[in-house]
Short mmCIF file of C-alpha atoms and ligand atoms in Angstrom, two decimals:
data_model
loop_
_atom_site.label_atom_id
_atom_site.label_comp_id
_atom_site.label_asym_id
_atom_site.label_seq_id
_atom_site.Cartn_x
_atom_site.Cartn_y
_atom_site.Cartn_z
CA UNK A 281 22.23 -16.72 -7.51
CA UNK A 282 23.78 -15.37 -10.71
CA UNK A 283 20.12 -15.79 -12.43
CA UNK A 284 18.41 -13.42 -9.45
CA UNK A 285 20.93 -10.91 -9.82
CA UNK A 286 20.47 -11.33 -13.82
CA UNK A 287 17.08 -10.50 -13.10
CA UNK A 288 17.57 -7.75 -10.87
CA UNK A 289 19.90 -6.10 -13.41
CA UNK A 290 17.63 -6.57 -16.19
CA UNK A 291 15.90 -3.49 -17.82
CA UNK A 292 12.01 -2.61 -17.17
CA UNK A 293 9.79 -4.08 -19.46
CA UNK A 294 9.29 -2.02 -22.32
CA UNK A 295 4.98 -2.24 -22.55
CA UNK A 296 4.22 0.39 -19.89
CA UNK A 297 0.98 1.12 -22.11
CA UNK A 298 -0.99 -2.30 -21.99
CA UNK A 299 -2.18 -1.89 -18.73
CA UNK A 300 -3.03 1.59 -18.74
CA UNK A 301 -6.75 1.53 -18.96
CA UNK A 302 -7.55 -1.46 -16.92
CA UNK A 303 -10.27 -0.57 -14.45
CA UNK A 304 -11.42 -2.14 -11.04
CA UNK A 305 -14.45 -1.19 -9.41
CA UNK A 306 -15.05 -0.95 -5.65
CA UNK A 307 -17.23 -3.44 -5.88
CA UNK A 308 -14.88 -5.58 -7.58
CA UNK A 309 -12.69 -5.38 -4.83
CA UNK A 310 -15.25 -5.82 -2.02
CA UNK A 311 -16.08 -8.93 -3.79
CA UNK A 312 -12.96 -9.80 -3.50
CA UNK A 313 -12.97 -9.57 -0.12
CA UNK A 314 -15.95 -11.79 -0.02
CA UNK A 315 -15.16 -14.70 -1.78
CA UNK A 316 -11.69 -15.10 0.16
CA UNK A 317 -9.59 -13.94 -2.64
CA UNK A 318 -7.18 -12.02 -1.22
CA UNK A 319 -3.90 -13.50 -2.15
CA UNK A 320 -2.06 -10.10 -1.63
CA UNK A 321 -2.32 -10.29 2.41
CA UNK A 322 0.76 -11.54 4.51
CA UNK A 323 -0.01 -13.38 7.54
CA UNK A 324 3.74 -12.76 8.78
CA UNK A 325 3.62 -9.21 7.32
CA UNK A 326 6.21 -7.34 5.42
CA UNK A 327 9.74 -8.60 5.31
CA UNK A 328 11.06 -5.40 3.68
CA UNK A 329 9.47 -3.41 6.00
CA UNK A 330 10.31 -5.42 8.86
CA UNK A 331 13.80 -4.94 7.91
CA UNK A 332 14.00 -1.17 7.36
CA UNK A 333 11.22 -0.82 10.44
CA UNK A 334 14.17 1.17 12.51
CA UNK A 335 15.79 3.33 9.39
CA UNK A 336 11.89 4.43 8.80
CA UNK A 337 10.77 5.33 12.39
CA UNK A 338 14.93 7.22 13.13
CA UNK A 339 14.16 6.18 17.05
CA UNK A 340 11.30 8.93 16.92
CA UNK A 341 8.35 8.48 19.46
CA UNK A 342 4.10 8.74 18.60
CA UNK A 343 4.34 9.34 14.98
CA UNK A 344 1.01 8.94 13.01
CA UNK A 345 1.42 6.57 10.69
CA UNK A 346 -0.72 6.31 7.54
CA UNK A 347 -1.83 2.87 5.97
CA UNK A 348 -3.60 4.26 2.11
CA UNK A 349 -5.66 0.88 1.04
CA UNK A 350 -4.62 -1.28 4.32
CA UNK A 351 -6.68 -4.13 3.76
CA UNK A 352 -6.04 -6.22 7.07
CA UNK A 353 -1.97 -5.49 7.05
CA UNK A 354 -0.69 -6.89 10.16
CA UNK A 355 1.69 -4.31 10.01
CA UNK A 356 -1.11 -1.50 11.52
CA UNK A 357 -0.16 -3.53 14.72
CA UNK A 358 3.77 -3.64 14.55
CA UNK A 359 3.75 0.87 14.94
CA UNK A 360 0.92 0.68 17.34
CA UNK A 361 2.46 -1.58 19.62
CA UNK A 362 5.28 0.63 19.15
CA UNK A 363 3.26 3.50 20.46
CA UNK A 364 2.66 5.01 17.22
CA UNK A 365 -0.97 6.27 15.80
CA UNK A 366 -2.55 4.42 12.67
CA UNK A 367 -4.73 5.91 10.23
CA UNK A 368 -5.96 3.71 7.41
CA UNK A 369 -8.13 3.16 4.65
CA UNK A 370 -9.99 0.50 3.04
CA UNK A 371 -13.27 0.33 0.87
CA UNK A 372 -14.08 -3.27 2.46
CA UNK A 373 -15.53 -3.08 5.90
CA UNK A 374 -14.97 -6.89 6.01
CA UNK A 375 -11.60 -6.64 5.87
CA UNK A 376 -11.69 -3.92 8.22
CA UNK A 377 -13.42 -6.63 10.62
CA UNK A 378 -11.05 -9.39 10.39
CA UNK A 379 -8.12 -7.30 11.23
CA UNK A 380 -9.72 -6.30 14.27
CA UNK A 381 -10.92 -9.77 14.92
CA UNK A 382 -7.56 -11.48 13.71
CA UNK A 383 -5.24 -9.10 15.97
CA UNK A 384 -7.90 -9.57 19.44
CA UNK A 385 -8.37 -5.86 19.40
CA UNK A 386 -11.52 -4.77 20.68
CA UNK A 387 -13.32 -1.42 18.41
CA UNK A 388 -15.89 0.79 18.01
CA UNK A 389 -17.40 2.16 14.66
CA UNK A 390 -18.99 5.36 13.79
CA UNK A 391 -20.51 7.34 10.68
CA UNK A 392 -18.24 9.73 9.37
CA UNK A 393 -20.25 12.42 8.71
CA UNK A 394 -18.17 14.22 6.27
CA UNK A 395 -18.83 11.44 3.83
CA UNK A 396 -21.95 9.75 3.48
CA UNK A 397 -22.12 5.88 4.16
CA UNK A 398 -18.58 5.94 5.35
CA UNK A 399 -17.60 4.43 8.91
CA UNK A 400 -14.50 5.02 11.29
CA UNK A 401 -13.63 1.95 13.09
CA UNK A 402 -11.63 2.52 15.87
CA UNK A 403 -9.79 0.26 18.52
CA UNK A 404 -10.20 0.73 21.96
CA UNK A 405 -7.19 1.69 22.83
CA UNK A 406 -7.69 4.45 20.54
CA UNK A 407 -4.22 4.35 18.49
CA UNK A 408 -5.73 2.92 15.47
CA UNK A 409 -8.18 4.40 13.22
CA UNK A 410 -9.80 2.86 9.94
CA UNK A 411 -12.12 4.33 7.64
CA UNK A 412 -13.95 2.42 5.70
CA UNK A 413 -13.78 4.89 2.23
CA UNK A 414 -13.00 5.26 -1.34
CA UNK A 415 -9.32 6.76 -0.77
CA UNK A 416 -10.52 9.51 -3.40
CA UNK A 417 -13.23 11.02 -0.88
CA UNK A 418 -10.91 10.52 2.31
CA UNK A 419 -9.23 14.21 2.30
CA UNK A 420 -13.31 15.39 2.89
CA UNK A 421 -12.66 13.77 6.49
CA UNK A 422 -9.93 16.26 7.10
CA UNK A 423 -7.80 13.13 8.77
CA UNK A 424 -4.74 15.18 9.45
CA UNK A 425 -1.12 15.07 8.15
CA UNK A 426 0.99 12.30 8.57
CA UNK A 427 4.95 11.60 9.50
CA UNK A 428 4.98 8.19 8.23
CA UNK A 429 3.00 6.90 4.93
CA UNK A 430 3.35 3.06 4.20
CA UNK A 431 2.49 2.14 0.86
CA UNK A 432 2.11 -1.41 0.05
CA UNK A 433 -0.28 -2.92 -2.45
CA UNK A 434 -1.46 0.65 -2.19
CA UNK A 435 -0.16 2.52 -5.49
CA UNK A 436 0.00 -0.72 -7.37
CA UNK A 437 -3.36 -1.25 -6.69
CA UNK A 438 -4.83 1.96 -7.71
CA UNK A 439 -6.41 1.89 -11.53
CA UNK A 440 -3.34 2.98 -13.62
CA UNK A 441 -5.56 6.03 -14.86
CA UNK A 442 -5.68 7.51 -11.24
CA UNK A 443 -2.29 7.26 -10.14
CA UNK A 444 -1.81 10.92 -10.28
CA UNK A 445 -5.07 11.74 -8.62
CA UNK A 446 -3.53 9.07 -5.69
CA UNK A 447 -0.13 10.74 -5.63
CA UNK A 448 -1.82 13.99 -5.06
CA UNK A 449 -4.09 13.08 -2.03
CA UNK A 450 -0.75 11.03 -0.53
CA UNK A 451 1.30 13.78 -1.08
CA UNK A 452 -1.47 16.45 0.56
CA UNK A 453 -1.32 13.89 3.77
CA UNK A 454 2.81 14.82 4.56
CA UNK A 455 3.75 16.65 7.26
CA UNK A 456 7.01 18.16 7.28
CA UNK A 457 9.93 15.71 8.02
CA UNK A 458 8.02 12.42 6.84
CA UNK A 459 9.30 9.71 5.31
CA UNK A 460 7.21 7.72 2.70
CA UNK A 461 7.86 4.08 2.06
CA UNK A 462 6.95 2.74 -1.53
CA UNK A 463 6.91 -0.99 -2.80
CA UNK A 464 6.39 -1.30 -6.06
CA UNK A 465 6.38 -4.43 -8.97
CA UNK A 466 8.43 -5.34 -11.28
CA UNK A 467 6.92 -8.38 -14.28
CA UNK A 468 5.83 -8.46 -17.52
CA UNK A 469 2.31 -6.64 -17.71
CA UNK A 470 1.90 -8.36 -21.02
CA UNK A 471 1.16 -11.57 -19.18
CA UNK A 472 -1.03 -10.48 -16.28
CA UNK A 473 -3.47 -7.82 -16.44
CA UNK A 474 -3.13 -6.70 -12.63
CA UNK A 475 -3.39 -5.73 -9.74
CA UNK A 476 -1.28 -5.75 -8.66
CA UNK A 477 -0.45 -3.44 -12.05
CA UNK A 478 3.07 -2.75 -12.91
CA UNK A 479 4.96 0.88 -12.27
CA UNK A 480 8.15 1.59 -13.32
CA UNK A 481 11.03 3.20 -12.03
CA UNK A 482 10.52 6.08 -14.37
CA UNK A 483 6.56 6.90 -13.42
CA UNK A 484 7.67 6.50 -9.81
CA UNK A 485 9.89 9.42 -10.08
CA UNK A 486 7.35 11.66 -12.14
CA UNK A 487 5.02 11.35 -9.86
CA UNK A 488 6.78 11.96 -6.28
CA UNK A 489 9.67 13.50 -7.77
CA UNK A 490 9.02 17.06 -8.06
CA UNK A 491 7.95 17.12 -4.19
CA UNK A 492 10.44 14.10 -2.93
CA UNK A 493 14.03 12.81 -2.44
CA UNK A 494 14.23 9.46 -4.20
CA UNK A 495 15.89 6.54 -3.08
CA UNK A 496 15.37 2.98 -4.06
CA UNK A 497 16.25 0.96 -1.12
CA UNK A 498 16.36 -2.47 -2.15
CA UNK A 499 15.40 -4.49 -5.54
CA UNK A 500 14.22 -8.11 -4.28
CA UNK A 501 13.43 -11.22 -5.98
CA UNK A 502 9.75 -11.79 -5.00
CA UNK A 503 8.62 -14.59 -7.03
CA UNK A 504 6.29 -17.08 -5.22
CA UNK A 505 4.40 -20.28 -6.25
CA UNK A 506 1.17 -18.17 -6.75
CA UNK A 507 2.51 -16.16 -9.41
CA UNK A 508 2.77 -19.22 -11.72
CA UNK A 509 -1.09 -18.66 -12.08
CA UNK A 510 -0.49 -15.32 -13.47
CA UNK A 511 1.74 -16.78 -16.32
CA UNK A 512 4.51 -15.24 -15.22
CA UNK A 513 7.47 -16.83 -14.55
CA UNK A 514 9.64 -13.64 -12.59
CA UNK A 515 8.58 -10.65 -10.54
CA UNK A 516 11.06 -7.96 -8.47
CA UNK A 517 9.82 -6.08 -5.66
CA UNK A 518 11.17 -2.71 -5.14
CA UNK A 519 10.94 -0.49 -2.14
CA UNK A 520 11.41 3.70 -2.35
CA UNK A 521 11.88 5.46 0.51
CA UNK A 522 11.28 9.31 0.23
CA UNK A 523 12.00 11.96 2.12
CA UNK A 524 10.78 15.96 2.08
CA UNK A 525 13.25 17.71 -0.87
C1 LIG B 187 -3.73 -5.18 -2.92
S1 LIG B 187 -4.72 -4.91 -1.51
C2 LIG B 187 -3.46 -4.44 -0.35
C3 LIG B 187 -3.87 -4.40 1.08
C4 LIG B 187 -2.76 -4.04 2.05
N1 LIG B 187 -2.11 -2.79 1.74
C5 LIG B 187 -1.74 -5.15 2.19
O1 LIG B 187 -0.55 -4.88 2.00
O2 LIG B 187 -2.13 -6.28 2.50
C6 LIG B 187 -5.55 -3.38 -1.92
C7 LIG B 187 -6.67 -3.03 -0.95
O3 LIG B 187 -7.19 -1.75 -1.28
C8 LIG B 187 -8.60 -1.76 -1.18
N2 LIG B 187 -9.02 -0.68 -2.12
C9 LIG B 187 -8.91 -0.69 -3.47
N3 LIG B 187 -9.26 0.50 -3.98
C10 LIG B 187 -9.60 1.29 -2.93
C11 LIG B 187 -10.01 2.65 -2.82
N4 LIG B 187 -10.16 3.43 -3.90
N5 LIG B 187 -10.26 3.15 -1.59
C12 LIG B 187 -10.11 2.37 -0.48
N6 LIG B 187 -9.71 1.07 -0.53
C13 LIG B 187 -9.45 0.54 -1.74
C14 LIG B 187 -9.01 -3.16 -1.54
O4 LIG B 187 -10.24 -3.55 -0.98
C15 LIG B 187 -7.84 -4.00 -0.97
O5 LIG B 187 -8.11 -4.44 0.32
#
């Protein structure tokens, strides 16, 4: 106990540089996608989230809900079947499939003629809608503005060079009144070359701060058997929620 909260004290690790100009191509995470390597997903979906679902949503009804980078998030499901709308994107269209397939939700797909090879896939019911995209092109689509953004595996994902470029397109999604939850990681980035890629507390605030109240929610210990492999040997999660300044 005393060594978590040691570690949840400690300061941010001082080599914010060494990751800065480490690249992943779409392809690269298609492939990913292919070859089953997608160690980020949670089958039980987000604790965090799960337990600041109600503080998010403030009891209010048919919000649209954006997912940037969803991947198969089980989470899509959890505001639907609270009668919320889902927007999300994701460059892998099989990922798109197996969250359709793994939740038993029937869909439909269509071009997106605003930007060429892209497809909408949408479930039947109509309440959720992923486009298979770069994130970069999405604002051609003109998808709306949003209440609720979810970021997860999102910002942390993007290339470190185009996390302004990202802020900017999330931040062009809010309506006014939304709330925007952030996680973010916490480990040495001298030890693991990402993703996920490490942002601190510090670039966080640059980037939504100008635009955004701040406030870190929670700081949790996140550190799982898998992340031996990436010679780490600690790793915090923390979550952001922001509001309209
Ligand atoms: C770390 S995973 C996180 C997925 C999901 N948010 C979750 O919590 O499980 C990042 C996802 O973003 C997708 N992705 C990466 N760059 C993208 C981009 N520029 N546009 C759309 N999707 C992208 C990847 O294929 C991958 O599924």
């Amino acid at each position: 106990m005393a060594d978590t909260r040691a570690v949840l004290d400690s300061e941010e690790y001082p080599d914010t540089e060494v990751q800065k100009d480490r690249v992943l191509t779409l392809e690269e995470w298609q492939e990913k996608w292919v070859n089953h390597n997608t160690g980020f997903h949670q089958d039980q979906g987000h604790q965090l989230l799960k337990k600041y679902l109600d503080t998010f949503l403030k009891g209010e009804k048919a919000l649209r809900v954006f997912f940037p980078l969803c991947g198969k998030a089980v989470e899509m499901k959890w505001f639907a079947d609270r009668g919320h709308s889902v927007v999300g994107v994701e460059i892998s269209e099989l990922g798109i499939r197996e969250f359709f397939m793994e939740q038993n939700l029937s869909y439909s797909e269509e071009p997106i003629m605003e930007i060429p090879g892209a497809k909408i896939f949408k479930s039947s019911s109509g309440n959720i809608s992923l486009y298979c995209c770069n994130l970069f092109d999405l604002p051609r689509a003109n998808i709306g503005k949003f209440d609720r953004i979810w970021d997860r595996g999102a910002l942390v994902a993007v290339n470190p060079s185009d996390r302004k470029r990202y802020s900017d397109v999330m931040l062009s999604l809010t309506r006014p009144g939304f709330q925007y939850l952030l996680s973010v990681l916490s480990y040495d980035p001298t030890k693991h070359a990402g993703p996920p890629f490490y942002v601190t507390d510090g670039e966080v605030k640059e980037l939504f701060g100008s635009v955004c109240n701040i406030q870190c929610l929670e700081k949790a210990d996140v550190f799982e058997e898998r992340h031996k492999s990436w010679g780490i040997d600690q790793i915090i999660e923390r979550l952001y929620l922001f509001t309209e300044k």
